[in-house]
Amino acid sequence: HPNHQDQFNFIAALTPDEYKELRELVIQLILATDMRFHFEHASKLKTRCNAGAFNPSGGDELPREDVQFLLCALVHAADISNGLKPSALALKWSAAVMEEFFRQGDLEVTLGMPISHFYDRRTTSISQCQLGFLNMLVKPYFEPLCKLLGGNVVAEVFDTLLSNINDWETYGDALLQEEIGLRA
C-alpha cells in the first residue's frame, strides 16, 4: 500500500521542468547564505532598491529573476539578522556564534594550523567583532531592505539594530559578562 506520507509530497505533483526550477531555486537559496557573496548581493540589493526595481506599477508582476533575487536576499537577511533581534536574544546568539568561532580556533591550534581571524578566544574582543559585523555588513544590507519593506519594518527592526549597536558601543564585552562569564 502507498505510504500515507505520499499525500504530503508536493514535489511528486511537479512536472520535470517545475522540479528542475524548484531544485535550482533551493540551491540558490542555500548559496545565498554564503558570506563570500555578501557584498555582491548587498550592492545589487541597494542598486535595485534605489532604482525602484522591486516596486512594480500598474499591477505588473516582478520579473522571475527579481523574485528569485529577493527570495535569496531575504534568506541571507535572515541568516545575518541576529543583531536585529531584541537585545537579550541577540546577546544569546552572539555568545553562541562566538563560542562556535572560538571552538574552531581551538581546533585549529590543536591541529597546528594558523587561527582564523576572530577565532582566537585569547585575543578577540567580542564587542569589536560584533560592532564590525553589525556596522560593516548587517546595517548596510538592511538599510535598503527595510526601506523596501516599509515604515513598520524600520520602526520594529532597524531601530532595534541601532539600539543593539549603541549597546555594544556603550558597554562592550561587559554585555556578555552574565551570558558567557566574560570579565568586563
Coordinates of C-alpha atoms in Angstrom, one line a residue:
H1 CA 0.0 0.0 0.0
P2 CA 1.2 3.5 -0.7
N3 CA 2.9 5.3 2.1
H4 CA 0.5 7.7 3.8
Q5 CA 3.3 10.3 3.8
D6 CA 3.0 10.5 0.0
Q7 CA 0.0 12.8 0.4
F8 CA 2.4 15.4 1.7
N9 CA 4.9 15.1 -1.1
F10 CA 4.1 18.1 -3.1
I11 CA 7.2 17.5 -5.3
A12 CA 5.6 14.4 -6.7
A13 CA 3.0 16.6 -8.5
L14 CA 5.6 18.7 -10.2
T15 CA 6.4 18.4 -13.9
P16 CA 10.1 17.7 -14.7
D17 CA 10.5 21.3 -15.6
E18 CA 8.9 22.6 -12.4
Y19 CA 11.0 20.2 -10.4
K20 CA 14.2 21.5 -12.1
E21 CA 13.2 25.1 -11.4
L22 CA 12.4 24.3 -7.8
R23 CA 15.7 22.5 -7.4
E24 CA 17.6 25.4 -8.9
L25 CA 15.8 27.8 -6.6
V26 CA 16.6 25.8 -3.5
I27 CA 20.2 25.6 -4.5
Q28 CA 20.3 29.4 -5.0
L29 CA 18.6 29.9 -1.6
I30 CA 21.2 27.8 0.1
L31 CA 24.1 29.6 -1.6
A32 CA 22.5 32.9 -0.6
T33 CA 23.8 32.2 2.9
D34 CA 27.4 32.0 1.7
M35 CA 29.1 35.2 3.0
R36 CA 31.5 35.3 0.1
F37 CA 28.6 36.7 -2.0
H38 CA 27.5 39.2 0.7
F39 CA 29.0 42.3 -0.9
E40 CA 27.9 41.4 -4.4
H41 CA 24.3 40.8 -3.2
A42 CA 24.3 43.9 -0.9
S43 CA 25.4 46.1 -3.8
K44 CA 22.8 44.6 -6.2
L45 CA 20.1 44.9 -3.5
K46 CA 20.9 48.6 -2.9
T47 CA 21.1 49.4 -6.6
R48 CA 17.9 47.7 -7.5
C49 CA 16.0 49.1 -4.5
N50 CA 17.2 52.7 -5.2
A51 CA 16.1 52.2 -8.8
G52 CA 12.6 51.2 -7.7
A53 CA 13.0 47.9 -9.5
F54 CA 11.1 46.0 -6.9
N55 CA 8.1 48.3 -6.9
P56 CA 6.1 47.3 -10.0
S57 CA 3.5 49.8 -11.1
G58 CA 0.1 49.3 -12.6
G59 CA -0.3 45.8 -11.3
D60 CA 2.8 44.5 -13.2
E61 CA 4.4 41.4 -11.8
L62 CA 8.1 41.4 -11.0
P63 CA 10.3 39.5 -13.4
R64 CA 11.1 36.0 -12.2
E65 CA 14.8 36.8 -11.8
D66 CA 13.9 39.7 -9.5
V67 CA 11.6 37.4 -7.4
Q68 CA 14.4 34.8 -7.1
F69 CA 16.9 37.5 -6.1
L70 CA 14.5 38.9 -3.5
L71 CA 14.0 35.4 -2.1
C72 CA 17.8 34.9 -1.8
A73 CA 18.2 38.4 -0.3
L74 CA 15.6 37.6 2.3
V75 CA 17.2 34.2 3.2
H76 CA 20.6 35.9 3.5
A77 CA 19.0 38.7 5.6
A78 CA 17.5 36.0 7.9
D79 CA 20.9 34.4 8.2
I80 CA 22.7 37.6 9.3
S81 CA 19.7 39.0 11.3
N82 CA 20.9 38.3 14.8
G83 CA 21.6 42.0 15.5
L84 CA 18.0 42.9 14.7
K85 CA 16.6 40.8 17.4
P86 CA 15.7 42.1 20.9
S87 CA 18.9 42.7 22.9
A88 CA 18.6 39.7 25.3
L89 CA 18.1 37.3 22.4
A90 CA 20.7 38.9 20.2
L91 CA 23.2 38.6 23.1
K92 CA 22.5 34.9 23.5
W93 CA 23.1 34.3 19.7
S94 CA 26.2 36.5 19.7
A95 CA 27.6 34.4 22.6
A96 CA 26.7 31.1 20.8
V97 CA 28.2 32.2 17.5
M98 CA 31.4 33.5 19.0
E99 CA 31.8 30.3 21.1
E100 CA 31.4 28.3 17.8
F101 CA 34.2 30.5 16.3
F102 CA 36.4 30.1 19.3
R103 CA 36.0 26.3 19.3
Q104 CA 37.1 26.3 15.7
G105 CA 40.1 28.4 16.7
D106 CA 40.9 25.9 19.5
L107 CA 40.7 23.1 17.0
E108 CA 43.0 25.0 14.6
V109 CA 45.6 25.4 17.4
T110 CA 45.3 21.6 18.2
L111 CA 45.9 20.8 14.5
G112 CA 48.9 23.2 14.3
M113 CA 47.1 25.5 11.9
P114 CA 47.0 29.2 12.0
I115 CA 44.0 30.5 13.8
S116 CA 41.4 32.2 11.6
H117 CA 40.7 35.9 12.1
F118 CA 38.3 36.5 15.0
Y119 CA 38.6 32.8 16.2
D120 CA 41.2 33.3 18.9
R121 CA 39.4 33.4 22.2
R122 CA 42.6 34.9 23.9
T123 CA 42.8 38.0 21.7
T124 CA 39.4 38.6 20.1
S125 CA 37.2 41.3 21.5
I126 CA 33.7 40.1 21.0
S127 CA 32.2 43.5 21.2
Q128 CA 34.6 44.8 18.5
C129 CA 33.8 41.8 16.4
Q130 CA 30.1 42.3 16.8
L131 CA 30.4 46.1 16.1
G132 CA 32.3 45.4 12.9
F133 CA 29.8 42.8 11.7
L134 CA 26.8 45.0 12.5
N135 CA 28.2 48.2 11.1
M136 CA 30.0 46.9 8.1
L137 CA 27.8 44.0 7.0
V138 CA 24.4 44.0 8.6
K139 CA 23.4 47.7 8.7
P140 CA 24.3 48.4 5.1
Y141 CA 22.5 45.3 4.0
F142 CA 19.3 46.0 5.9
E143 CA 19.1 49.8 5.1
P144 CA 17.7 49.3 1.5
L145 CA 15.8 46.1 2.5
C146 CA 13.9 47.9 5.4
K147 CA 13.1 50.9 3.1
L148 CA 11.7 48.4 0.6
L149 CA 9.6 46.7 3.2
G150 CA 8.3 49.9 4.7
G151 CA 8.0 52.1 7.8
N152 CA 6.8 49.5 10.2
V153 CA 9.8 47.3 9.5
V154 CA 12.1 50.2 10.0
A155 CA 10.4 51.1 13.3
E156 CA 10.4 47.5 14.6
V157 CA 13.5 46.0 13.2
F158 CA 16.1 48.6 12.1
D159 CA 15.6 50.7 15.3
T160 CA 16.4 47.5 17.3
L161 CA 19.6 47.1 15.3
L162 CA 20.6 50.7 16.0
S163 CA 19.9 50.1 19.7
N164 CA 22.0 47.0 19.8
I165 CA 24.9 48.8 18.0
N166 CA 24.6 51.5 20.7
D167 CA 24.7 48.9 23.5
W168 CA 27.9 47.3 22.1
E169 CA 29.5 50.7 21.7
T170 CA 28.5 51.7 25.2
Y171 CA 29.0 48.6 27.2
G172 CA 31.4 46.5 25.1
D173 CA 32.2 43.0 26.3
A174 CA 30.5 43.7 29.6
L175 CA 27.2 43.0 27.8
L176 CA 28.2 39.3 27.7
Q177 CA 29.5 39.1 31.2
E178 CA 26.4 37.2 32.5
E179 CA 25.8 35.4 29.3
I180 CA 29.2 33.6 29.0
G181 CA 31.1 34.7 32.1
L182 CA 33.4 37.2 30.4
R183 CA 35.3 39.5 32.6
A184 CA 34.3 43.2 32.0

